[in-house]
Amino acid sequence: MCILLLLDDIGKKLPLKLVMICNNLVNYTSETDIDDRYGDLDSRTDSDIPEIPPSSDRTPEILKKALSGLSSRWKNWWIRGILTLTMISLFFLIIYMGSFMLMLLVLGIQVKCFHEIITIGYRVYRSYDLPWFRTLSWYFLLCVNYFFYGETVADYFATFVQREEQLQFLIRYHRFISFALYLAGFCMFVLSLVKKHYRLQFYMFAWTHVTLLITVTQSHLVIQNLFEGMIWFLVPISSVICNDITAYLFGFFFGRTPLIKLSPKKTWEGFIGGFFSTVIFGFIAAYVLSKYQYFVCPVEYRSDVNSFVTECEPSELFQLQSYSLPPFLKALLRRETISLYPFQIHSIALSTFASLIGPFGGFFASGFKRAFKIKDFANTIPGHGGIMDRFDCQYLMATFVHVYITSFIRGPNPSKVLQQLLVLQPEQQLNIYKTLKTHLIEKGILQPTLKV
């Protein structure tokens, strides 16, 4: 009708107001059609999300035959137990191989977790044939890793960088190069936008960045914790592992009361049993590890030997101290004082977080999996699911440990300050030397030199 009126307006002068109303109606109708055509994704409910094909069973045939006579409940228990012991044994081997191998392990776990989450997004939305989605996702992973690991190299490998001219250029302009690389990916994303998939592409752009935040940022914090001393890496990680194992065991044998709807198999009995077991384990593990320089000394790169070293005079945090006992413990233990490493007290805070707050990382992951109708992130480890299924709590723990160290533990690091001084120009080093010398003389630490 409006079209006829507009055509008629060519020969006749219809009221201008009527023509404007028709124009607005046409525009509104076309916009409504576009929203109806391309906005169906916004109105989709959880029941409309495409089903993801279930993962195949990757349990070794030898285990299947050995456990064929057991019920599914006990079969899963044995599979989980055997694979857990295998993973713990491999973890001990990597610890023995040193800090560098632990860093490579963290990087490998990060990449695998990123792959599992991105693959879920690809499987859910693959029917839309989004251009460049997977390519850009991995490109952004590369960019973010380049930025974070470049920052680590600049902080902890200054003496090595000083000897290599090419590395000096990369470190000097590291942040600009990182930004340029990210900007290139951003432009590629904008150029890949397709009219009928605008909203979905922006959903997946956000999916990729949230995944980067969860995996890359947290793994970077894990490595930062490792440089503070291997004990800050091992105690938190082993506390989460201990809580997973003991909560599962307490829940398996004694569990009766459901804990949370997101994880129907989790029980209050497992949650409480895991808490007490983890605190005790963390306290004992802290005592054992605090005895050895290999675990308590900060990880440093020595250019003279071209390797990482863990040699130092242990700080007061890792030296035995005497503490007075409360009156009720004095009567119970029949002693006035007790000798502890101060780190053992900190381990109680770490273990408490690992057992009370850490599981919420697992609950978050359970909600994510329920939203996309999947049981596990992948089927990498038989009986356990994917790598992300095992490390959903570890990432939350890594952030807490990093915040805890920076808030309550870390002081000025002389080694790091020295490395930064060594990369300065000679004139700058001389000025700092003169300023420091004057300061020490004023403090009375150095005697002023007599002029002849």
mmCIF file of C-alpha atoms in Angstrom, residues 61-424:
data_model
loop_
_atom_site.group_PDB
_atom_site.id
_atom_site.type_symbol
_atom_site.label_atom_id
_atom_site.label_comp_id
_atom_site.label_asym_id
_atom_site.label_seq_id
_atom_site.Cartn_x
_atom_site.Cartn_y
_atom_site.Cartn_z
ATOM 1 C CA GLU A 61 41.877 -52.867 25.855
ATOM 2 C CA ILE A 62 44.027 -54.563 28.471
ATOM 3 C CA LEU A 63 42.183 -52.649 31.219
ATOM 4 C CA LYS A 64 38.799 -53.423 29.683
ATOM 5 C CA LYS A 65 39.548 -57.156 29.722
ATOM 6 C CA ALA A 66 41.003 -57.118 33.235
ATOM 7 C CA LEU A 67 37.975 -55.264 34.646
ATOM 8 C CA SER A 68 35.280 -56.851 32.489
ATOM 9 C CA GLY A 69 33.703 -58.731 35.404
ATOM 10 C CA LEU A 70 33.126 -55.639 37.553
ATOM 11 C CA SER A 71 30.119 -53.350 37.680
ATOM 12 C CA SER A 72 30.399 -50.035 35.862
ATOM 13 C CA ARG A 73 30.792 -48.179 39.188
ATOM 14 C CA TRP A 74 33.757 -50.220 40.357
ATOM 15 C CA LYS A 75 35.199 -50.435 36.844
ATOM 16 C CA ASN A 76 35.307 -46.623 36.667
ATOM 17 C CA TRP A 77 36.836 -46.537 40.165
ATOM 18 C CA TRP A 78 39.717 -48.785 39.150
ATOM 19 C CA ILE A 79 40.310 -47.005 35.842
ATOM 20 C CA ARG A 80 40.429 -43.623 37.570
ATOM 21 C CA GLY A 81 42.731 -44.994 40.272
ATOM 22 C CA ILE A 82 45.216 -46.609 37.883
ATOM 23 C CA LEU A 83 45.382 -43.550 35.603
ATOM 24 C CA THR A 84 45.706 -41.231 38.617
ATOM 25 C CA LEU A 85 48.724 -43.144 39.933
ATOM 26 C CA THR A 86 50.236 -43.120 36.442
ATOM 27 C CA MET A 87 49.847 -39.342 36.112
ATOM 28 C CA ILE A 88 51.273 -38.724 39.593
ATOM 29 C CA SER A 89 54.304 -40.900 38.756
ATOM 30 C CA LEU A 90 54.901 -38.928 35.540
ATOM 31 C CA PHE A 91 54.543 -35.690 37.493
ATOM 32 C CA PHE A 92 57.247 -36.799 39.948
ATOM 33 C CA LEU A 93 59.508 -37.626 37.015
ATOM 34 C CA ILE A 94 59.058 -34.157 35.520
ATOM 35 C CA ILE A 95 59.773 -32.554 38.915
ATOM 36 C CA TYR A 96 63.015 -34.514 39.034
ATOM 37 C CA MET A 97 63.916 -33.242 35.541
ATOM 38 C CA GLY A 98 63.834 -29.653 36.768
ATOM 39 C CA SER A 99 62.136 -26.287 36.469
ATOM 40 C CA PHE A 100 62.435 -25.955 32.703
ATOM 41 C CA MET A 101 60.550 -29.197 32.115
ATOM 42 C CA LEU A 102 57.826 -28.010 34.510
ATOM 43 C CA MET A 103 57.482 -24.836 32.441
ATOM 44 C CA LEU A 104 57.140 -26.897 29.274
ATOM 45 C CA LEU A 105 54.528 -29.044 31.036
ATOM 46 C CA VAL A 106 52.523 -25.934 31.957
ATOM 47 C CA LEU A 107 52.730 -24.683 28.355
ATOM 48 C CA GLY A 108 51.592 -28.046 26.996
ATOM 49 C CA ILE A 109 48.645 -28.209 29.411
ATOM 50 C CA GLN A 110 47.683 -24.642 28.504
ATOM 51 C CA VAL A 111 47.625 -25.394 24.766
ATOM 52 C CA LYS A 112 45.625 -28.589 25.278
ATOM 53 C CA CYS A 113 43.051 -26.867 27.508
ATOM 54 C CA PHE A 114 42.666 -24.091 24.943
ATOM 55 C CA HIS A 115 42.198 -26.697 22.205
ATOM 56 C CA GLU A 116 39.489 -28.522 24.158
ATOM 57 C CA ILE A 117 37.426 -25.384 24.866
ATOM 58 C CA ILE A 118 37.770 -23.996 21.334
ATOM 59 C CA THR A 119 36.844 -27.387 19.869
ATOM 60 C CA ILE A 120 33.591 -27.350 21.837
ATOM 61 C CA GLY A 121 32.719 -23.983 20.302
ATOM 62 C CA TYR A 122 33.597 -25.246 16.845
ATOM 63 C CA ARG A 123 31.487 -28.393 17.232
ATOM 64 C CA VAL A 124 28.486 -26.475 18.541
ATOM 65 C CA TYR A 125 28.492 -23.885 15.768
ATOM 66 C CA ARG A 126 30.172 -25.716 12.893
ATOM 67 C CA SER A 127 26.902 -25.836 10.936
ATOM 68 C CA TYR A 128 27.221 -22.062 10.443
ATOM 69 C CA ASP A 129 30.525 -22.430 8.561
ATOM 70 C CA LEU A 130 32.170 -19.427 10.221
ATOM 71 C CA PRO A 131 35.121 -18.137 8.187
ATOM 72 C CA TRP A 132 38.566 -18.138 9.825
ATOM 73 C CA PHE A 133 37.201 -18.994 13.283
ATOM 74 C CA ARG A 134 39.703 -21.695 14.174
ATOM 75 C CA THR A 135 42.593 -19.970 12.388
ATOM 76 C CA LEU A 136 42.048 -16.704 14.228
ATOM 77 C CA SER A 137 41.592 -18.495 17.549
ATOM 78 C CA TRP A 138 44.993 -20.148 17.296
ATOM 79 C CA TYR A 139 46.539 -16.933 15.994
ATOM 80 C CA PHE A 140 45.323 -15.038 19.065
ATOM 81 C CA LEU A 141 46.707 -17.840 21.274
ATOM 82 C CA LEU A 142 50.101 -17.359 19.618
ATOM 83 C CA CYS A 143 49.955 -13.568 20.092
ATOM 84 C CA VAL A 144 49.021 -13.707 23.763
ATOM 85 C CA ASN A 145 51.674 -16.325 24.515
ATOM 86 C CA TYR A 146 54.258 -14.217 22.706
ATOM 87 C CA PHE A 147 53.354 -11.269 24.924
ATOM 88 C CA PHE A 148 53.382 -13.118 28.256
ATOM 89 C CA TYR A 149 56.482 -15.227 27.626
ATOM 90 C CA GLY A 150 58.278 -12.179 26.260
ATOM 91 C CA GLU A 151 57.546 -10.401 29.538
ATOM 92 C CA THR A 152 58.961 -13.396 31.410
ATOM 93 C CA VAL A 153 62.132 -13.388 29.312
ATOM 94 C CA ALA A 154 62.596 -9.661 29.923
ATOM 95 C CA ASP A 155 62.196 -10.123 33.693
ATOM 96 C CA TYR A 156 64.199 -13.278 34.366
ATOM 97 C CA PHE A 157 66.671 -13.661 31.467
ATOM 98 C CA ALA A 158 68.115 -10.153 31.280
ATOM 99 C CA THR A 159 71.745 -11.295 31.429
ATOM 100 C CA PHE A 160 71.192 -13.759 28.582
ATOM 101 C CA VAL A 161 69.357 -11.156 26.484
ATOM 102 C CA GLN A 162 72.210 -8.706 26.984
ATOM 103 C CA ARG A 163 74.568 -10.992 25.062
ATOM 104 C CA GLU A 164 72.260 -11.400 22.033
ATOM 105 C CA GLU A 165 71.731 -8.323 19.860
ATOM 106 C CA GLN A 166 68.680 -9.744 18.079
ATOM 107 C CA LEU A 167 66.984 -10.499 21.382
ATOM 108 C CA GLN A 168 67.784 -7.005 22.630
ATOM 109 C CA PHE A 169 65.780 -5.554 19.748
ATOM 110 C CA LEU A 170 62.843 -7.904 20.404
ATOM 111 C CA ILE A 171 62.812 -7.146 24.124
ATOM 112 C CA ARG A 172 63.185 -3.387 23.678
ATOM 113 C CA TYR A 173 60.145 -3.225 21.384
ATOM 114 C CA HIS A 174 58.376 -6.270 22.785
ATOM 115 C CA ARG A 175 55.106 -4.610 23.755
ATOM 116 C CA PHE A 176 54.846 -2.713 20.468
ATOM 117 C CA ILE A 177 55.448 -5.923 18.492
ATOM 118 C CA SER A 178 52.869 -7.757 20.622
ATOM 119 C CA PHE A 179 50.305 -5.041 20.046
ATOM 120 C CA ALA A 180 51.011 -5.006 16.305
ATOM 121 C CA LEU A 181 50.524 -8.782 16.110
ATOM 122 C CA TYR A 182 47.233 -8.575 18.005
ATOM 123 C CA LEU A 183 46.105 -5.660 15.839
ATOM 124 C CA ALA A 184 46.727 -7.732 12.715
ATOM 125 C CA GLY A 185 44.459 -10.475 14.105
ATOM 126 C CA PHE A 186 41.836 -7.903 15.045
ATOM 127 C CA CYS A 187 41.811 -6.522 11.494
ATOM 128 C CA MET A 188 41.579 -10.049 10.063
ATOM 129 C CA PHE A 189 38.545 -10.676 12.259
ATOM 130 C CA VAL A 190 36.829 -7.509 11.049
ATOM 131 C CA LEU A 191 37.538 -8.446 7.415
ATOM 132 C CA SER A 192 36.104 -11.925 8.000
ATOM 133 C CA LEU A 193 32.696 -10.645 9.123
ATOM 134 C CA VAL A 194 29.840 -12.023 7.043
ATOM 135 C CA LYS A 195 26.516 -10.233 6.952
ATOM 136 C CA LYS A 196 24.365 -13.176 7.943
ATOM 137 C CA HIS A 197 26.675 -14.228 10.795
ATOM 138 C CA TYR A 198 27.544 -10.928 12.515
ATOM 139 C CA ARG A 199 26.210 -11.779 15.947
ATOM 140 C CA LEU A 200 27.502 -15.329 15.968
ATOM 141 C CA GLN A 201 30.971 -14.197 14.915
ATOM 142 C CA PHE A 202 31.105 -11.695 17.756
ATOM 143 C CA TYR A 203 29.921 -14.425 20.139
ATOM 144 C CA MET A 204 32.824 -16.601 19.040
ATOM 145 C CA PHE A 205 35.253 -13.666 19.186
ATOM 146 C CA ALA A 206 34.279 -13.268 22.847
ATOM 147 C CA TRP A 207 34.475 -17.071 23.317
ATOM 148 C CA THR A 208 38.089 -17.032 22.124
ATOM 149 C CA HIS A 209 39.099 -14.141 24.366
ATOM 150 C CA VAL A 210 37.465 -15.591 27.475
ATOM 151 C CA THR A 211 39.238 -18.881 26.745
ATOM 152 C CA LEU A 212 42.538 -17.000 26.480
ATOM 153 C CA LEU A 213 41.806 -15.317 29.808
ATOM 154 C CA ILE A 214 41.118 -18.659 31.478
ATOM 155 C CA THR A 215 44.035 -20.617 30.041
ATOM 156 C CA VAL A 216 46.917 -18.363 28.981
ATOM 157 C CA THR A 217 46.692 -15.756 31.739
ATOM 158 C CA GLN A 218 46.397 -18.366 34.468
ATOM 159 C CA SER A 219 49.221 -20.513 33.115
ATOM 160 C CA HIS A 220 51.408 -17.397 33.045
ATOM 161 C CA LEU A 221 50.655 -16.917 36.740
ATOM 162 C CA VAL A 222 51.594 -20.560 37.388
ATOM 163 C CA ILE A 223 55.026 -19.923 35.860
ATOM 164 C CA GLN A 224 55.403 -16.703 37.859
ATOM 165 C CA ASN A 225 54.691 -18.720 41.018
ATOM 166 C CA LEU A 226 57.284 -21.276 39.944
ATOM 167 C CA PHE A 227 59.984 -18.601 39.694
ATOM 168 C CA GLU A 228 59.319 -17.688 43.340
ATOM 169 C CA GLY A 229 60.395 -21.195 44.305
ATOM 170 C CA MET A 230 59.260 -24.634 43.281
ATOM 171 C CA ILE A 231 57.473 -25.044 46.619
ATOM 172 C CA TRP A 232 54.984 -22.320 45.615
ATOM 173 C CA PHE A 233 54.224 -24.425 42.545
ATOM 174 C CA LEU A 234 54.119 -27.876 44.132
ATOM 175 C CA VAL A 235 52.187 -27.321 47.359
ATOM 176 C CA PRO A 236 49.176 -25.552 45.734
ATOM 177 C CA ILE A 237 48.985 -27.982 42.816
ATOM 178 C CA SER A 238 49.388 -31.070 45.005
ATOM 179 C CA SER A 239 46.791 -29.677 47.436
ATOM 180 C CA VAL A 240 44.220 -29.452 44.634
ATOM 181 C CA ILE A 241 45.128 -32.968 43.486
ATOM 182 C CA CYS A 242 44.842 -34.251 47.053
ATOM 183 C CA ASN A 243 41.453 -32.591 47.459
ATOM 184 C CA ASP A 244 40.207 -34.117 44.195
ATOM 185 C CA ILE A 245 41.317 -37.592 45.224
ATOM 186 C CA THR A 246 40.187 -37.553 48.859
ATOM 187 C CA ALA A 247 36.861 -35.844 48.084
ATOM 188 C CA TYR A 248 36.214 -38.542 45.471
ATOM 189 C CA LEU A 249 37.139 -41.329 47.900
ATOM 190 C CA PHE A 250 35.065 -39.946 50.783
ATOM 191 C CA GLY A 251 32.154 -39.371 48.432
ATOM 192 C CA PHE A 252 32.491 -42.815 46.850
ATOM 193 C CA PHE A 253 32.452 -44.727 50.131
ATOM 194 C CA PHE A 254 30.496 -42.446 52.470
ATOM 195 C CA GLY A 255 28.642 -39.984 50.233
ATOM 196 C CA ARG A 256 24.906 -39.704 50.912
ATOM 197 C CA THR A 257 24.039 -35.986 50.862
ATOM 198 C CA PRO A 258 24.146 -34.137 47.483
ATOM 199 C CA LEU A 259 26.273 -30.988 47.569
ATOM 200 C CA ILE A 260 25.279 -28.974 44.492
ATOM 201 C CA LYS A 261 22.899 -29.541 41.593
ATOM 202 C CA LEU A 262 25.544 -28.655 38.988
ATOM 203 C CA SER A 263 27.507 -31.765 40.027
ATOM 204 C CA PRO A 264 25.059 -34.435 41.216
ATOM 205 C CA LYS A 265 27.860 -36.841 42.158
ATOM 206 C CA LYS A 266 29.464 -34.350 44.573
ATOM 207 C CA THR A 267 28.435 -34.885 48.212
ATOM 208 C CA TRP A 268 28.830 -33.035 51.480
ATOM 209 C CA GLU A 269 30.666 -36.015 52.929
ATOM 210 C CA GLY A 270 33.235 -35.845 50.136
ATOM 211 C CA PHE A 271 33.524 -32.059 50.411
ATOM 212 C CA ILE A 272 34.138 -32.091 54.181
ATOM 213 C CA GLY A 273 36.415 -35.153 54.092
ATOM 214 C CA GLY A 274 38.427 -33.578 51.284
ATOM 215 C CA PHE A 275 38.832 -30.357 53.283
ATOM 216 C CA PHE A 276 40.355 -31.948 56.385
ATOM 217 C CA SER A 277 42.507 -34.342 54.356
ATOM 218 C CA THR A 278 43.861 -31.512 52.193
ATOM 219 C CA VAL A 279 44.765 -29.270 55.136
ATOM 220 C CA ILE A 280 46.643 -32.132 56.827
ATOM 221 C CA PHE A 281 48.368 -33.093 53.576
ATOM 222 C CA GLY A 282 49.398 -29.497 52.819
ATOM 223 C CA PHE A 283 50.832 -29.046 56.312
ATOM 224 C CA ILE A 284 52.931 -32.219 56.035
ATOM 225 C CA ALA A 285 54.018 -31.516 52.439
ATOM 226 C CA ALA A 286 55.133 -28.000 53.433
ATOM 227 C CA TYR A 287 57.237 -29.438 56.266
ATOM 228 C CA VAL A 288 58.944 -31.977 54.007
ATOM 229 C CA LEU A 289 59.650 -29.637 51.077
ATOM 230 C CA SER A 290 60.857 -26.748 53.262
ATOM 231 C CA LYS A 291 63.957 -28.792 54.176
ATOM 232 C CA TYR A 292 65.425 -28.708 50.666
ATOM 233 C CA GLN A 293 66.978 -25.783 48.785
ATOM 234 C CA TYR A 294 65.882 -27.389 45.523
ATOM 235 C CA PHE A 295 62.266 -26.621 46.389
ATOM 236 C CA VAL A 296 62.468 -23.384 48.407
ATOM 237 C CA CYS A 297 65.006 -21.298 46.458
ATOM 238 C CA PRO A 298 63.744 -18.986 43.699
ATOM 239 C CA VAL A 299 64.316 -20.356 40.222
ATOM 240 C CA GLU A 300 66.996 -18.255 38.501
ATOM 241 C CA TYR A 301 68.723 -18.422 35.156
ATOM 242 C CA ARG A 302 72.509 -18.439 35.410
ATOM 243 C CA SER A 303 74.209 -17.287 32.226
ATOM 244 C CA ASP A 304 77.605 -18.685 33.288
ATOM 245 C CA VAL A 305 76.250 -22.244 33.355
ATOM 246 C CA ASN A 306 73.479 -21.572 30.812
ATOM 247 C CA SER A 307 70.779 -23.256 32.886
ATOM 248 C CA PHE A 308 68.268 -22.753 35.689
ATOM 249 C CA VAL A 309 69.590 -23.038 39.221
ATOM 250 C CA THR A 310 67.923 -23.288 42.617
ATOM 251 C CA GLU A 311 70.716 -22.400 45.030
ATOM 252 C CA CYS A 312 70.393 -19.809 47.776
ATOM 253 C CA GLU A 313 70.428 -19.171 51.500
ATOM 254 C CA PRO A 314 66.828 -20.058 52.480
ATOM 255 C CA SER A 315 64.817 -17.117 53.735
ATOM 256 C CA GLU A 316 63.292 -16.991 57.204
ATOM 257 C CA LEU A 317 60.128 -18.409 55.678
ATOM 258 C CA PHE A 318 61.936 -21.737 55.325
ATOM 259 C CA GLN A 319 63.876 -21.795 58.598
ATOM 260 C CA LEU A 320 62.582 -23.528 61.719
ATOM 261 C CA GLN A 321 61.048 -21.184 64.273
ATOM 262 C CA SER A 322 59.762 -21.860 67.793
ATOM 263 C CA TYR A 323 56.139 -21.015 68.491
ATOM 264 C CA SER A 324 54.380 -20.956 71.864
ATOM 265 C CA LEU A 325 51.408 -23.282 72.079
ATOM 266 C CA PRO A 326 47.941 -22.257 73.305
ATOM 267 C CA PRO A 327 47.108 -23.459 76.844
ATOM 268 C CA PHE A 328 44.821 -26.300 75.763
ATOM 269 C CA LEU A 329 47.488 -27.658 73.388
ATOM 270 C CA LYS A 330 50.156 -27.375 76.078
ATOM 271 C CA ALA A 331 48.133 -29.700 78.287
ATOM 272 C CA LEU A 332 47.384 -32.037 75.403
ATOM 273 C CA LEU A 333 50.903 -32.249 73.950
ATOM 274 C CA ARG A 334 52.731 -31.722 77.287
ATOM 275 C CA ARG A 335 55.134 -29.196 75.811
ATOM 276 C CA GLU A 336 55.464 -25.412 75.863
ATOM 277 C CA THR A 337 56.630 -24.710 72.303
ATOM 278 C CA ILE A 338 56.666 -26.312 68.890
ATOM 279 C CA SER A 339 59.137 -25.902 66.026
ATOM 280 C CA LEU A 340 57.618 -25.162 62.626
ATOM 281 C CA TYR A 341 58.610 -23.672 59.325
ATOM 282 C CA PRO A 342 56.699 -20.392 58.844
ATOM 283 C CA PHE A 343 55.714 -21.662 55.402
ATOM 284 C CA GLN A 344 53.671 -24.389 57.089
ATOM 285 C CA ILE A 345 51.375 -21.702 58.474
ATOM 286 C CA HIS A 346 50.973 -20.276 54.977
ATOM 287 C CA SER A 347 50.269 -23.775 53.692
ATOM 288 C CA ILE A 348 47.122 -23.877 55.845
ATOM 289 C CA ALA A 349 45.778 -20.858 53.945
ATOM 290 C CA LEU A 350 46.706 -22.437 50.603
ATOM 291 C CA SER A 351 45.151 -25.798 51.493
ATOM 292 C CA THR A 352 41.994 -24.154 52.824
ATOM 293 C CA PHE A 353 41.507 -22.279 49.565
ATOM 294 C CA ALA A 354 42.247 -25.427 47.546
ATOM 295 C CA SER A 355 39.576 -27.415 49.398
ATOM 296 C CA LEU A 356 36.846 -24.810 50.017
ATOM 297 C CA ILE A 357 37.060 -22.356 47.096
ATOM 298 C CA GLY A 358 39.001 -24.378 44.529
ATOM 299 C CA PRO A 359 36.111 -26.823 43.915
ATOM 300 C CA PHE A 360 34.003 -23.916 42.660
ATOM 301 C CA GLY A 361 36.252 -23.896 39.618
ATOM 302 C CA GLY A 362 35.056 -27.451 39.053
ATOM 303 C CA PHE A 363 31.435 -26.432 39.630
ATOM 304 C CA PHE A 364 31.873 -23.642 37.080
ATOM 305 C CA ALA A 365 33.225 -26.167 34.580
ATOM 306 C CA SER A 366 30.297 -28.499 35.344
ATOM 307 C CA GLY A 367 27.842 -25.704 34.584
ATOM 308 C CA PHE A 368 29.664 -24.995 31.341
ATOM 309 C CA LYS A 369 29.480 -28.640 30.297
ATOM 310 C CA ARG A 370 25.800 -28.866 31.185
ATOM 311 C CA ALA A 371 25.096 -25.770 29.093
ATOM 312 C CA PHE A 372 26.498 -27.550 26.039
ATOM 313 C CA LYS A 373 25.191 -31.025 26.905
ATOM 314 C CA ILE A 374 28.567 -32.718 27.212
ATOM 315 C CA LYS A 375 29.910 -35.012 29.903
ATOM 316 C CA ASP A 376 33.590 -34.088 29.611
ATOM 317 C CA PHE A 377 35.678 -31.518 27.778
ATOM 318 C CA ALA A 378 37.379 -34.341 25.854
ATOM 319 C CA ASN A 379 38.301 -38.005 26.225
ATOM 320 C CA THR A 380 42.065 -37.567 26.526
ATOM 321 C CA ILE A 381 42.394 -39.464 29.822
ATOM 322 C CA PRO A 382 40.193 -42.571 30.279
ATOM 323 C CA GLY A 383 38.027 -42.287 33.388
ATOM 324 C CA HIS A 384 38.926 -38.602 33.835
ATOM 325 C CA GLY A 385 37.810 -36.899 30.632
ATOM 326 C CA GLY A 386 39.913 -34.125 29.115
ATOM 327 C CA ILE A 387 42.885 -32.198 30.427
ATOM 328 C CA MET A 388 40.574 -29.286 31.269
ATOM 329 C CA ASP A 389 38.474 -31.630 33.423
ATOM 330 C CA ARG A 390 41.513 -32.205 35.612
ATOM 331 C CA PHE A 391 42.789 -28.625 35.690
ATOM 332 C CA ASP A 392 39.566 -26.634 36.079
ATOM 333 C CA CYS A 393 40.395 -26.001 39.757
ATOM 334 C CA GLN A 394 44.119 -25.478 39.186
ATOM 335 C CA TYR A 395 43.672 -22.256 37.235
ATOM 336 C CA LEU A 396 41.639 -20.671 40.028
ATOM 337 C CA MET A 397 44.256 -21.834 42.515
ATOM 338 C CA ALA A 398 47.085 -20.297 40.457
ATOM 339 C CA THR A 399 45.484 -16.866 40.620
ATOM 340 C CA PHE A 400 45.023 -17.098 44.380
ATOM 341 C CA VAL A 401 48.635 -18.153 44.958
ATOM 342 C CA HIS A 402 49.936 -15.293 42.835
ATOM 343 C CA VAL A 403 47.780 -12.757 44.691
ATOM 344 C CA TYR A 404 48.794 -14.306 48.026
ATOM 345 C CA ILE A 405 52.504 -14.057 47.223
ATOM 346 C CA THR A 406 52.322 -10.456 46.028
ATOM 347 C CA SER A 407 50.166 -9.428 49.000
ATOM 348 C CA PHE A 408 51.819 -11.239 51.941
ATOM 349 C CA ILE A 409 55.151 -12.732 50.887
ATOM 350 C CA ARG A 410 57.087 -11.061 48.133
ATOM 351 C CA GLY A 411 59.586 -8.346 48.925
ATOM 352 C CA PRO A 412 62.190 -6.687 46.706
ATOM 353 C CA ASN A 413 64.087 -9.278 44.666
ATOM 354 C CA PRO A 414 67.821 -8.342 44.609
ATOM 355 C CA SER A 415 68.533 -10.733 41.746
ATOM 356 C CA LYS A 416 65.819 -9.218 39.577
ATOM 357 C CA VAL A 417 66.954 -5.646 40.382
ATOM 358 C CA LEU A 418 70.542 -6.576 39.488
ATOM 359 C CA GLN A 419 69.451 -8.060 36.165
ATOM 360 C CA GLN A 420 67.601 -4.867 35.320
ATOM 361 C CA LEU A 421 70.669 -2.778 36.207
ATOM 362 C CA LEU A 422 72.903 -4.838 33.940
ATOM 363 C CA VAL A 423 70.901 -3.941 30.827
ATOM 364 C CA LEU A 424 71.168 -0.179 31.434
#
